[in-house]
PDB file of C-alpha atoms in Angstrom:
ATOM      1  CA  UNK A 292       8.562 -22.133 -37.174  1.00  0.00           C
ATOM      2  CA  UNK A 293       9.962 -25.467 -36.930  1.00  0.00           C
ATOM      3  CA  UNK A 294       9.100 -27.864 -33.976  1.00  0.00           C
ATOM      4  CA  UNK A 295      13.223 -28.239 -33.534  1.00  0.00           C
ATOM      5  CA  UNK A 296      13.756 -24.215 -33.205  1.00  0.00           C
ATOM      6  CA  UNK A 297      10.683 -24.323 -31.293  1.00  0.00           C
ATOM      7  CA  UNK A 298      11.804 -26.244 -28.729  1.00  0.00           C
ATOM      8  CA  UNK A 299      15.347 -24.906 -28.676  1.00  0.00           C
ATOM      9  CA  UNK A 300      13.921 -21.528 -28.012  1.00  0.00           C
ATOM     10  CA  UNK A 301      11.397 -22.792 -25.124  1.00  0.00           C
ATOM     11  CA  UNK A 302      14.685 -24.332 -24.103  1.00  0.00           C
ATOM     12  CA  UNK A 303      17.122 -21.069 -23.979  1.00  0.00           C
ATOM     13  CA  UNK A 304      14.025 -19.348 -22.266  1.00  0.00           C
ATOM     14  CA  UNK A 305      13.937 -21.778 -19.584  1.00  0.00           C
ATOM     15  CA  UNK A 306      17.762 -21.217 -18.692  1.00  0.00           C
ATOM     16  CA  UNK A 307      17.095 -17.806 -18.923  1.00  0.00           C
ATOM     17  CA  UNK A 308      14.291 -17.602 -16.369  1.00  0.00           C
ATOM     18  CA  UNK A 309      11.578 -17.272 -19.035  1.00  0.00           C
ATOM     19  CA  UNK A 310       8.452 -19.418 -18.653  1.00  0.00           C
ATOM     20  CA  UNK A 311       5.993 -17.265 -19.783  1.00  0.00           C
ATOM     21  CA  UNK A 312       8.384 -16.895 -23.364  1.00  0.00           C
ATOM     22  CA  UNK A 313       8.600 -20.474 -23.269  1.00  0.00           C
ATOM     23  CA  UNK A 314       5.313 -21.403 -23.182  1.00  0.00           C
ATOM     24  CA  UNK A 315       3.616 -18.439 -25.255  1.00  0.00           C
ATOM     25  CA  UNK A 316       6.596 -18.544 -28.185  1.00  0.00           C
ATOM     26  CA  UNK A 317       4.241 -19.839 -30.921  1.00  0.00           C
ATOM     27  CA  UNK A 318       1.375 -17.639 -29.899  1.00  0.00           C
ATOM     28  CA  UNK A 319       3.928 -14.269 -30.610  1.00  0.00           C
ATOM     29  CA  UNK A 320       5.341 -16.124 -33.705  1.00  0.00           C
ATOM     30  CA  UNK A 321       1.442 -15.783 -34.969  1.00  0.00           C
ATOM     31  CA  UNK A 322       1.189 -12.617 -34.248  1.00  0.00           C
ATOM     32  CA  UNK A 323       4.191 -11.182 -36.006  1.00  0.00           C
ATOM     33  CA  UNK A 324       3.149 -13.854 -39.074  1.00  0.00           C
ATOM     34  CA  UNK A 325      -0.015 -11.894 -39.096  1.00  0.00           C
ATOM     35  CA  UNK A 326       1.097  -8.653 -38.419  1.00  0.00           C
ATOM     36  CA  UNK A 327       3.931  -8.355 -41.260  1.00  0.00           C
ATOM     37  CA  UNK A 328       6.789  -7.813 -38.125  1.00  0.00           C
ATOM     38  CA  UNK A 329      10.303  -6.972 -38.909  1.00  0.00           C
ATOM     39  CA  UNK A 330      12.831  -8.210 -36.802  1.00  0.00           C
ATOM     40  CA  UNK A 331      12.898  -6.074 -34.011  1.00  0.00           C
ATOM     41  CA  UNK A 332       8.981  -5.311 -33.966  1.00  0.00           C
ATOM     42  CA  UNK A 333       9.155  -8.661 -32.573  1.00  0.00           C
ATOM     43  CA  UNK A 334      12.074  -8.764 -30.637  1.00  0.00           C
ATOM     44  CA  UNK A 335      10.173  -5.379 -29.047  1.00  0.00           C
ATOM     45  CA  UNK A 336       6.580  -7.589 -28.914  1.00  0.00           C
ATOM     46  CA  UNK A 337       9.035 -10.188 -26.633  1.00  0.00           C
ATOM     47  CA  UNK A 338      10.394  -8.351 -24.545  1.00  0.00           C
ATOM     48  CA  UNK A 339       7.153  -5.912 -24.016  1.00  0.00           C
ATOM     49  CA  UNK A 340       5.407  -8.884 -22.909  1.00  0.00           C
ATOM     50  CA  UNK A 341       8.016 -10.334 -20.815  1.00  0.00           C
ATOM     51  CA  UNK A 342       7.908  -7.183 -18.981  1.00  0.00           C
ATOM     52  CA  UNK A 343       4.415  -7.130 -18.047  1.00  0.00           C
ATOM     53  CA  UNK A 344       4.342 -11.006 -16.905  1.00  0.00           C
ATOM     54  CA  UNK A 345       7.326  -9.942 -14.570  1.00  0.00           C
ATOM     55  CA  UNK A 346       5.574  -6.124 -13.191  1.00  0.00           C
ATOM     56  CA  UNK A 347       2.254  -8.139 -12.591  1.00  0.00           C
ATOM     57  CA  UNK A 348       3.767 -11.330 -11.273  1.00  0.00           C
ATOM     58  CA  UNK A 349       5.991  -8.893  -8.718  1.00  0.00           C
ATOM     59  CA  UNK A 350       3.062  -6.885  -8.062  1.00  0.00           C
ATOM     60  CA  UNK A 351       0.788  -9.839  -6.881  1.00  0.00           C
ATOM     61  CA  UNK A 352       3.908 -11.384  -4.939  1.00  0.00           C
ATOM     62  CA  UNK A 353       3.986  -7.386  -3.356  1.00  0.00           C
ATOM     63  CA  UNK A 354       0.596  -7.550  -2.600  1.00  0.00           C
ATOM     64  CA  UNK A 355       0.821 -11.179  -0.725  1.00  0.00           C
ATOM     65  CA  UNK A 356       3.652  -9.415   1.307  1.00  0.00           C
ATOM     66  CA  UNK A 357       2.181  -6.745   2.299  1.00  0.00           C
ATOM     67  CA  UNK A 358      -0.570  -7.964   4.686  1.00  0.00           C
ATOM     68  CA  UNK A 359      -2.946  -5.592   3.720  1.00  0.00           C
ATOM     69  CA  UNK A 360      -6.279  -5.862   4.686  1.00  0.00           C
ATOM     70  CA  UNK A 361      -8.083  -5.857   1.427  1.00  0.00           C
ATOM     71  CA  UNK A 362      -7.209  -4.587  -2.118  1.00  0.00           C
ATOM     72  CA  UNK A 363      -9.088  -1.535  -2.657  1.00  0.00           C
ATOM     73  CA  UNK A 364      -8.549   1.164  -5.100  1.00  0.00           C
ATOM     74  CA  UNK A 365      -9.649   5.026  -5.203  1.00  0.00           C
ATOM     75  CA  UNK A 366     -12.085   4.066  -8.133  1.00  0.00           C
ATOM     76  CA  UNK A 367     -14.518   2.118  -5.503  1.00  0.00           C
ATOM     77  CA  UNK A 368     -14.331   4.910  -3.145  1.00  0.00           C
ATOM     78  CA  UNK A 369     -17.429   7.063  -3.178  1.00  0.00           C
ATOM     79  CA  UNK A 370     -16.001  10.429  -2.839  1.00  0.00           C
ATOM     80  CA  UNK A 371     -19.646  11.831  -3.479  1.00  0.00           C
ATOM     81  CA  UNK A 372     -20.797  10.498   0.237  1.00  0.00           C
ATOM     82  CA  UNK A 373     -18.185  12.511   1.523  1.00  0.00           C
ATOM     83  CA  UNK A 374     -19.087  16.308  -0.560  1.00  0.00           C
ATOM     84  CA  UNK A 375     -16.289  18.252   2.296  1.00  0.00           C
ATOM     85  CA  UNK A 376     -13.348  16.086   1.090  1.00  0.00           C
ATOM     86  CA  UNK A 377     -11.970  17.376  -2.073  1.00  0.00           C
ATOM     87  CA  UNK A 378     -10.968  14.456  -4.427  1.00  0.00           C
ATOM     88  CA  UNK A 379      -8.257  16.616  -6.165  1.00  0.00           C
ATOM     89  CA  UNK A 380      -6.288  15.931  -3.149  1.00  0.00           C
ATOM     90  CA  UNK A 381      -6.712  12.447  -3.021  1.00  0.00           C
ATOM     91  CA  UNK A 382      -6.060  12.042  -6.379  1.00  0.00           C
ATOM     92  CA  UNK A 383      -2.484  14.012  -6.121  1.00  0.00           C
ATOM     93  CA  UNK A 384      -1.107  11.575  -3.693  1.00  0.00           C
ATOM     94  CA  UNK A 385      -2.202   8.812  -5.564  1.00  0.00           C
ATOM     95  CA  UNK A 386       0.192  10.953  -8.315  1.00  0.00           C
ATOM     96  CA  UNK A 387       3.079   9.218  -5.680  1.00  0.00           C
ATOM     97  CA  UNK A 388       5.374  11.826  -5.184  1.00  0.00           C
ATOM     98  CA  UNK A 389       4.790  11.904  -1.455  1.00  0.00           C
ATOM     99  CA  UNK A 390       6.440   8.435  -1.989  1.00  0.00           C
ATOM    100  CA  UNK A 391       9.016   9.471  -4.614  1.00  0.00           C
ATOM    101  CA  UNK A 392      10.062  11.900  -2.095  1.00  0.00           C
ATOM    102  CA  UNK A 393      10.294   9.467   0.820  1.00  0.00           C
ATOM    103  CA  UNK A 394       7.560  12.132   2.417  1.00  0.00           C
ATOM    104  CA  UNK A 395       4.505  11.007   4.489  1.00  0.00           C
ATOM    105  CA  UNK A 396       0.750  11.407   4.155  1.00  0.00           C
ATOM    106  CA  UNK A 397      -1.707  11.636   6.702  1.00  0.00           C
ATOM    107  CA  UNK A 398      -5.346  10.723   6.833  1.00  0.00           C
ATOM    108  CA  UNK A 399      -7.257  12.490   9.864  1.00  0.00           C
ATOM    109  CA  UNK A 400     -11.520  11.612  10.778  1.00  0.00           C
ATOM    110  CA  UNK A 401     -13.502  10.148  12.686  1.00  0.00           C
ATOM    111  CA  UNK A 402     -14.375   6.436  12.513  1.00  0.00           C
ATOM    112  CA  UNK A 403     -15.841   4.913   9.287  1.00  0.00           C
ATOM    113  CA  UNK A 404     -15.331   7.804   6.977  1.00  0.00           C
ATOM    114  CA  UNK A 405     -12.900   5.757   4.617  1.00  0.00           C
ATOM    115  CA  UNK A 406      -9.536   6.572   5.682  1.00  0.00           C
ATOM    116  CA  UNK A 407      -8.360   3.093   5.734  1.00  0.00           C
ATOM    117  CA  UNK A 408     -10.005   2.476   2.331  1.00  0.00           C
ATOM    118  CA  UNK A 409      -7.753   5.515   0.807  1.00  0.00           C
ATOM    119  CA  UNK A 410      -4.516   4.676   2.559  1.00  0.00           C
ATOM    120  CA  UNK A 411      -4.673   1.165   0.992  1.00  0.00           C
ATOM    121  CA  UNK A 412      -5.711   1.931  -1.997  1.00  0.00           C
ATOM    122  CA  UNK A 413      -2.489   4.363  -2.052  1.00  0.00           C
ATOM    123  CA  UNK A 414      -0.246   1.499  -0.943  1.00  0.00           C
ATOM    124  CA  UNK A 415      -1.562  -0.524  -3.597  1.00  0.00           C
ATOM    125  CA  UNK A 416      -0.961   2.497  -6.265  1.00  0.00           C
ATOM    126  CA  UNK A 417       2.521   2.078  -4.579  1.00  0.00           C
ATOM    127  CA  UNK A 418       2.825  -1.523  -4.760  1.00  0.00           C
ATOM    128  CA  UNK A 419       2.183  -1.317  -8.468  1.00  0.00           C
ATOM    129  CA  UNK A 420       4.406   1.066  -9.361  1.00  0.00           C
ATOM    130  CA  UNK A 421       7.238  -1.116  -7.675  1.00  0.00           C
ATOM    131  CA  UNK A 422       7.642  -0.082  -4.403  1.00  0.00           C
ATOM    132  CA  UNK A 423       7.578  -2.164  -1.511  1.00  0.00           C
ATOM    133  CA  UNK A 424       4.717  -1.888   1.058  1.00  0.00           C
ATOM    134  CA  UNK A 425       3.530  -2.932   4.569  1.00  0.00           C
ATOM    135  CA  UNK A 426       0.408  -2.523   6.707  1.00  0.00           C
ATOM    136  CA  UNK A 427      -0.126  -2.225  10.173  1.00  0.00           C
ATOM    137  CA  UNK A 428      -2.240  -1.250  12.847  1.00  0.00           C
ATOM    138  CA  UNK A 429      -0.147   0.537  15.582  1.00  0.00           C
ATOM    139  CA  UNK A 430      -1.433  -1.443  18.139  1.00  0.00           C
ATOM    140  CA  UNK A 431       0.216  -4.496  16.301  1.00  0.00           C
ATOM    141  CA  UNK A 432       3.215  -2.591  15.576  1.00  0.00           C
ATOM    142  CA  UNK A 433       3.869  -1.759  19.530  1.00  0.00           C
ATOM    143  CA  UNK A 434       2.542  -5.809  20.757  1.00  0.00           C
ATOM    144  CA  UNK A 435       5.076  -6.993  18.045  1.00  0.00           C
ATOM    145  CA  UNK A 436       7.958  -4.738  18.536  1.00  0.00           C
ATOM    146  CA  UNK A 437       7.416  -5.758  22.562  1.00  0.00           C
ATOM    147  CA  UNK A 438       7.109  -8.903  21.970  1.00  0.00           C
ATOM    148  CA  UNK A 439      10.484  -9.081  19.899  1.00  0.00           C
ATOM    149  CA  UNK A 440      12.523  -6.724  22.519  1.00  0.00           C
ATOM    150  CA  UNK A 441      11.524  -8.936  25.532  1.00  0.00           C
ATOM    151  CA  UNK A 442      13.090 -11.735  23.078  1.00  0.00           C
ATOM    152  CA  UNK A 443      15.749  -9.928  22.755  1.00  0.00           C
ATOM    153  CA  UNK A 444      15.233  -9.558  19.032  1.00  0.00           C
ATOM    154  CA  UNK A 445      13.895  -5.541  18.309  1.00  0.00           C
ATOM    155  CA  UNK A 446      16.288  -4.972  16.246  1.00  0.00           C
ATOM    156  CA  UNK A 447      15.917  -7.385  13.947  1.00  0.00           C
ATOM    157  CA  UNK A 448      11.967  -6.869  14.209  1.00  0.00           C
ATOM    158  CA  UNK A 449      12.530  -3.148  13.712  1.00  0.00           C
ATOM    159  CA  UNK A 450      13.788  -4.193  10.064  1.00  0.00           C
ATOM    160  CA  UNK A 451      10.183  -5.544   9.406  1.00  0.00           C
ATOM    161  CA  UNK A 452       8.761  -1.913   9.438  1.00  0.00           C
ATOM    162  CA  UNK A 453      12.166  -0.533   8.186  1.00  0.00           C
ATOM    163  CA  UNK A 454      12.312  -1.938   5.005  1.00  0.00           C
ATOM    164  CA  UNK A 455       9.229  -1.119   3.176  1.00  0.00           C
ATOM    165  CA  UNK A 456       9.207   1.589   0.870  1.00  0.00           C
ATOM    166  CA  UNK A 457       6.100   2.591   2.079  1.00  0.00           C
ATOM    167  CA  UNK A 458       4.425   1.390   5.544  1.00  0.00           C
ATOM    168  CA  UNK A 459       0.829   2.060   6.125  1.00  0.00           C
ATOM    169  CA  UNK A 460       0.109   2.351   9.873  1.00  0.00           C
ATOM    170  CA  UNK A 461      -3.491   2.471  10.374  1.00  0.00           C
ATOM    171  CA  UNK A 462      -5.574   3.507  13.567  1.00  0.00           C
ATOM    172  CA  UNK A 463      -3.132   5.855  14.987  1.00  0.00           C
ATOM    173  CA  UNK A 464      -5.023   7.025  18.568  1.00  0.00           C
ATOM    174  CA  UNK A 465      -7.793   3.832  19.101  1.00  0.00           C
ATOM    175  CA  UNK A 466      -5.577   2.848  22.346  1.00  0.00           C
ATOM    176  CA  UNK A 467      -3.348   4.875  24.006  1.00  0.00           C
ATOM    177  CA  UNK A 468       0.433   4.007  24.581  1.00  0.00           C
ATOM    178  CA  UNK A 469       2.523   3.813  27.708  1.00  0.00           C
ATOM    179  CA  UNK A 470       5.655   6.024  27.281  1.00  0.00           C
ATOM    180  CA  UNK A 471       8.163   2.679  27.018  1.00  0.00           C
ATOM    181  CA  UNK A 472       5.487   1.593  24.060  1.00  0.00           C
ATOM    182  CA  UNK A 473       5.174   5.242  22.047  1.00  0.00           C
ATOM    183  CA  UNK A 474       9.227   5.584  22.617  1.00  0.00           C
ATOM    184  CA  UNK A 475       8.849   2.457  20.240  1.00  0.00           C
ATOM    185  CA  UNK A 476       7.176   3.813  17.681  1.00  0.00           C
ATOM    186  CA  UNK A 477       9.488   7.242  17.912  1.00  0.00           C
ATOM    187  CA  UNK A 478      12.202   4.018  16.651  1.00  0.00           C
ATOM    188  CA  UNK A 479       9.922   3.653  13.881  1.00  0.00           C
ATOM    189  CA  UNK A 480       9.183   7.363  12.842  1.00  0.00           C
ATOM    190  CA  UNK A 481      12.587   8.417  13.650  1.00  0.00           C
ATOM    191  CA  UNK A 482      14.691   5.577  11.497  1.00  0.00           C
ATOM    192  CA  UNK A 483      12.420   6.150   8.716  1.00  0.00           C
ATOM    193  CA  UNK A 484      12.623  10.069   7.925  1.00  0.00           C
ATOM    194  CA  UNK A 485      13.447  11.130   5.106  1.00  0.00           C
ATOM    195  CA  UNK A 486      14.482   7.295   4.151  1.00  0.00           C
ATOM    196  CA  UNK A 487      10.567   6.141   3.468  1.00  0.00           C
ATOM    197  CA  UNK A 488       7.268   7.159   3.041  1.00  0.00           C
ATOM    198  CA  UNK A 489       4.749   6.672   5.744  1.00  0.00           C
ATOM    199  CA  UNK A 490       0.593   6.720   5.414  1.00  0.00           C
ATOM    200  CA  UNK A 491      -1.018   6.739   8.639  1.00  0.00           C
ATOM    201  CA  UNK A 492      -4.733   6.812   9.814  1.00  0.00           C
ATOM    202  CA  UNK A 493      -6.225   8.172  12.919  1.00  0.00           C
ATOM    203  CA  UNK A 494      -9.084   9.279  14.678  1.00  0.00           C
ATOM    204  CA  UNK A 495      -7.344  11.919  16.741  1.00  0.00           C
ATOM    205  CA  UNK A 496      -6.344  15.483  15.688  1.00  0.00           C
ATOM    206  CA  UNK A 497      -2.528  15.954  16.029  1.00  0.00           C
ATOM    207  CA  UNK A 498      -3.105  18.629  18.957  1.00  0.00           C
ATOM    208  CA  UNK A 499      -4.875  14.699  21.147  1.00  0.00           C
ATOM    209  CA  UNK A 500      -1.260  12.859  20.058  1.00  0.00           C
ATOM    210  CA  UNK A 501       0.294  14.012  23.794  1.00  0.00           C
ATOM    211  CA  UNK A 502      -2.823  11.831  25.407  1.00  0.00           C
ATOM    212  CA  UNK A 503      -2.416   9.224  22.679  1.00  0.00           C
ATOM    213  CA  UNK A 504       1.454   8.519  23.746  1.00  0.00           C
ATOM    214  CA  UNK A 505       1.182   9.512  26.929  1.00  0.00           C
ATOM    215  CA  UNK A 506       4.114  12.236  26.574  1.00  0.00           C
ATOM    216  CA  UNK A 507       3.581  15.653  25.089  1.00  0.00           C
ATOM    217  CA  UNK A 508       7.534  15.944  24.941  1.00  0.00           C
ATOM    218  CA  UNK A 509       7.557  12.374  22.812  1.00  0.00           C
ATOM    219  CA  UNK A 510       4.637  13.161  20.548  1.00  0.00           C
ATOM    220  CA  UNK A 511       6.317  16.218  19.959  1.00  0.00           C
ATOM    221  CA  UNK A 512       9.023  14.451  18.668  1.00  0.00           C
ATOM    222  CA  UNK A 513       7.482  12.299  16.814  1.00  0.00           C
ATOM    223  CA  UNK A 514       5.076  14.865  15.020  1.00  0.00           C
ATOM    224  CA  UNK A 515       8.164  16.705  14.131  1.00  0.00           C
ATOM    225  CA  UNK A 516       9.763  14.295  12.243  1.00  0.00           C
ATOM    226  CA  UNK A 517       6.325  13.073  11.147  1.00  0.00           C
ATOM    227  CA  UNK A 518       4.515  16.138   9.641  1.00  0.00           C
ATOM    228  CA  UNK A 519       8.182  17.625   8.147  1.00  0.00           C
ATOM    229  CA  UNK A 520       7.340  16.187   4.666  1.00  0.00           C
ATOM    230  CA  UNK A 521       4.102  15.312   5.152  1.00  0.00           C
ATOM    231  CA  UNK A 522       0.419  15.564   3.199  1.00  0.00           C
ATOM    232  CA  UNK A 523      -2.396  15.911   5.645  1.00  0.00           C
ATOM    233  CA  UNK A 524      -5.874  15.568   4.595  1.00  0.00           C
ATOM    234  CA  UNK A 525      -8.835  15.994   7.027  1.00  0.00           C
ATOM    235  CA  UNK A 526     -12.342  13.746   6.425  1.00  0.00           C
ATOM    236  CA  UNK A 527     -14.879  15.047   8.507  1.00  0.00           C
ATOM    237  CA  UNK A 528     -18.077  13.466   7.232  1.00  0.00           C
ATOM    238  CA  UNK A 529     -20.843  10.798   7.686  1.00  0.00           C
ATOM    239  CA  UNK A 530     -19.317   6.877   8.474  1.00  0.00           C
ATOM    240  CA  UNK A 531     -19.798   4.595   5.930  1.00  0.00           C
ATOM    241  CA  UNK A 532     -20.402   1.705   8.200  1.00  0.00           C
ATOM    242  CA  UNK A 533     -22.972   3.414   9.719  1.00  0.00           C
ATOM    243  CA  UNK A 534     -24.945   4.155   6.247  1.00  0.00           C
ATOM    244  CA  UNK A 535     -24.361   0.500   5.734  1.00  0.00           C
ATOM    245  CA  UNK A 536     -26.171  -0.624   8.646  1.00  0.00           C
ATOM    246  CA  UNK A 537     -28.923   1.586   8.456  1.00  0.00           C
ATOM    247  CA  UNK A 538     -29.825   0.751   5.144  1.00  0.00           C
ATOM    248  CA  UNK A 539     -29.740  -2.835   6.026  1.00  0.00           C
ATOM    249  CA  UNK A 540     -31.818  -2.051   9.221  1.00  0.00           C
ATOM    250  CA  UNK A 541     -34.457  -0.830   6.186  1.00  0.00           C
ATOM    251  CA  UNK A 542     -34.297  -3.189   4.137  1.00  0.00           C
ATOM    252  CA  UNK A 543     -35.145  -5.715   6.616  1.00  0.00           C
ATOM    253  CA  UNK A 544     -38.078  -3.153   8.512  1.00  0.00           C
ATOM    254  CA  UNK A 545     -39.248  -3.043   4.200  1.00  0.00           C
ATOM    255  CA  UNK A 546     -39.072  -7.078   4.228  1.00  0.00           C
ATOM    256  CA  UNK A 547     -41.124  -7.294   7.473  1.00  0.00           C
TER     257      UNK A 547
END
């Protein structure tokens, strides 16, 4: 290829928002030298790549967005310290057609047991797949939807947990809610059925959600639009954090 129709093509790329065809045009001109390419073999090799740049570039910017606490996936969660939670189910909702469906999953246990680790790792199946996600503890959720309706600003706020395709809210039950605070999240749950796709944590079984939001009537209302299209799965098993510490505490009684 010629420097001139080099440089006219990194040129037309440019105005057509395509760096990564602008600066990689010689390297796929090499490739389709050495691999014999027609015409549209290449133009197929282009716009293949081009693809990918913009998925993974959208999926990073997703994952920036999304405030999420860490990036972990099923494949570093160690399903074998946990032998009464089947992975087959795990592994169906990370299928995402609890998401496709604008349905709900819920993950139920007591602390350190790895439900946060799974519902991130689904959000960040869901982030890659192109939908939009958001994390959240519900304590933050109900201090910043307060915050903005003292301000006079909720509904605009509302739109921050409205918006996502998918909105993890973790630790569902650590604190419970005064009535004006859980009719709050009832906003949340309520504007969101059957619109997007919730994945929630919590430490409490749904039967405790009455003492969690102070009104059995409320939680009521929220569990029903909650658990109508929803996937519950139940980890009832040794904490993680607490195998962590005691084989530190070992290690260090070994060292001494």
């Amino acid at each position: 290829m010629s420097e001139l129709v080099s440089t006219r093509i990194r040129n037309t790329a440019g105005k057509l928002g395509l760096p990564h065809l602008a600066e990689t045009i010689r390297e796929y001109t090499r490739r389709a030298d050495e691999g014999k390419m027609g015409y549209l073999d290449f133009l197929d090799l282009v716009l293949s790549e081009e693809v990918a740049v913009r998925d993974d570039r959208r999926f990073r910017q997703g994952l920036r967005l999304s405030k999420l606490p860490h990036h972990k996936t099923l494949d570093e969660y160690d399903f074998a310290f946990q032998p009464e939670l089947d992975p087959r189910k795990v592994k169906d909702l990370a299928t995402l057609s609890f998401v496709e469906g604008k349905a709900n999953a819920a993950l139920l246990g007591p602390p350190g047991v790895g439900k946060t680790h799974i519902a991130v790792a689904l959000a960040v199946a869901a982030c890659r797949a192109g939908y939009s996600i958001y994390f959240t503890s519900l304590d933050d959720m109900v201090r910043n939807l307060k915050a903005a309706e003292t301000a006079g600003r909720l509904t605009n706020k509302l739109g921050t947990y409205l918006r996502p395709g998918v909105l993890v809210v973790d630790e569902v039950g650590y604190q419970p809610l005064e009535r004006a605070e859980a009719n709050l999240v009832f906003q949340v749950i309520s504007k969101r059925y059957e619109k997007g796709s919730i994945i929630l944590t919590s430490n409490k079984t749904f039967s405790e959600w009455g003492q969690v939001f102070g009104d059995e009537v409320l939680a009521t209302a929220i569990l029903d639009r909650l658990l109508h299209h929803c996937e519950v799965i139940s980890i009832n098993g040794p904490s993680y954090r607490l195998k962590n510490r005691l084989q530190a505490i070992e290690r260090e009684n070994d060292v001494a």
